[in-house]
C-alpha atoms as one frame of an Amber mdcrd trajectory, in Angstrom:
protein
 -31.973 -63.087 -91.668 -29.750 -60.160 -92.624 -26.670 -60.389 -95.058 -23.851
 -60.152 -92.127 -21.739 -58.155 -94.387 -24.381 -55.432 -94.387 -24.401 -52.736
 -91.590 -27.415 -50.142 -92.038 -27.195 -49.185 -95.529 -23.685 -49.447 -96.477
 -21.843 -52.917 -96.843 -18.991 -53.648 -95.285 -16.589 -54.163 -98.538 -17.759
 -49.957 -98.443 -16.465 -49.059 -95.360 -12.677 -50.129 -96.235 -10.948 -48.194
 -98.019  -7.962 -49.196-100.699  -4.429 -48.507 -99.704  -2.585 -45.840-101.011
  -0.153 -46.473-103.918   2.694 -44.672-104.733   5.002 -44.125-107.641   8.355
 -44.589-107.509  10.386 -42.590-109.714  13.656 -43.277-110.438  15.908 -39.101
-111.172  19.065 -38.496-113.869  22.088 -37.492-113.053  25.159 -37.040-114.513
  26.655 -39.927-113.287  24.861 -43.204-113.125  25.735 -44.987-115.820  23.260
 -46.267-118.509  23.855 -50.013-117.954  23.820 -49.540-113.897  20.099 -48.058
-114.638  19.088 -51.326-115.942  21.178 -53.571-113.560  18.141 -51.930-111.344
  15.935 -51.920-112.780  15.370 -55.746-114.053  17.505 -56.581-110.081  14.609
 -54.174-108.423  11.330 -53.901-110.214  11.852 -57.000-112.405  11.928 -55.783
-115.508  13.329 -57.273-118.509  15.600 -56.029-120.488  13.299 -53.963-123.079
  11.619 -53.056-120.367  14.403 -51.335-118.378  15.606 -50.093-121.597  12.632
 -48.141-122.043  12.328 -46.440-118.614  16.535 -45.470-118.872  16.143 -43.879
-121.654  13.129 -42.117-119.813  14.748 -40.857-117.266  17.772 -39.556-118.949
  15.375 -38.014-122.177  12.655 -36.334-119.951  14.515 -36.236-116.182  12.161
 -38.963-114.454  11.121 -42.721-115.477   8.059 -44.475-112.912   9.445 -48.080
-111.988   6.361 -49.028-110.633   3.142 -48.314-109.081   3.071 -50.190-105.045
   1.231 -49.534-101.123   3.337 -47.617 -98.953   5.486 -50.059 -97.516   6.730
 -51.643-100.883   7.908 -47.936-102.623   9.442 -47.559 -99.278  11.435 -51.367
 -99.768  12.057 -50.263-103.198  13.506 -46.949-102.805  15.684 -47.873 -99.742
  16.794 -50.772-102.078  17.503 -49.076-104.894  19.448 -46.013-102.645  21.530
 -49.060-100.714  22.766 -50.736-104.332  23.986 -46.848-105.865  25.678 -46.201
-102.982  27.678 -49.572-102.671  28.626 -48.672-106.317  29.593 -44.991-105.666
  26.332 -43.587-107.341  24.043 -40.831-106.264  21.135 -42.202-108.765  17.906
 -40.864-106.752  14.970 -42.373-106.238  11.986 -41.159-104.751   8.555 -41.808
-104.245   5.134 -40.250-104.805   1.407 -40.103-103.809  -1.165 -41.933-107.323
């Protein structure tokens, strides 16, 4: 009897694609405070104080920093949360996502 997971020469696992992954990025600006960026990284992305500080410094020094890598739906939700938090506090913090 044949294995139900095998169709021809392909296994079912071979037919399933992994979901696309997206980097969520924060971009530097001249108005958003470093403290607020650390707060966002801890609140939205679950970073520790030291991780958040490291990402914040990368954003500040290099212009952009990676907050995490997620599936499309989660990445989109995090971008929306960041923009909502920033606008509520009056900051123009830019958060984007791009495919890995």
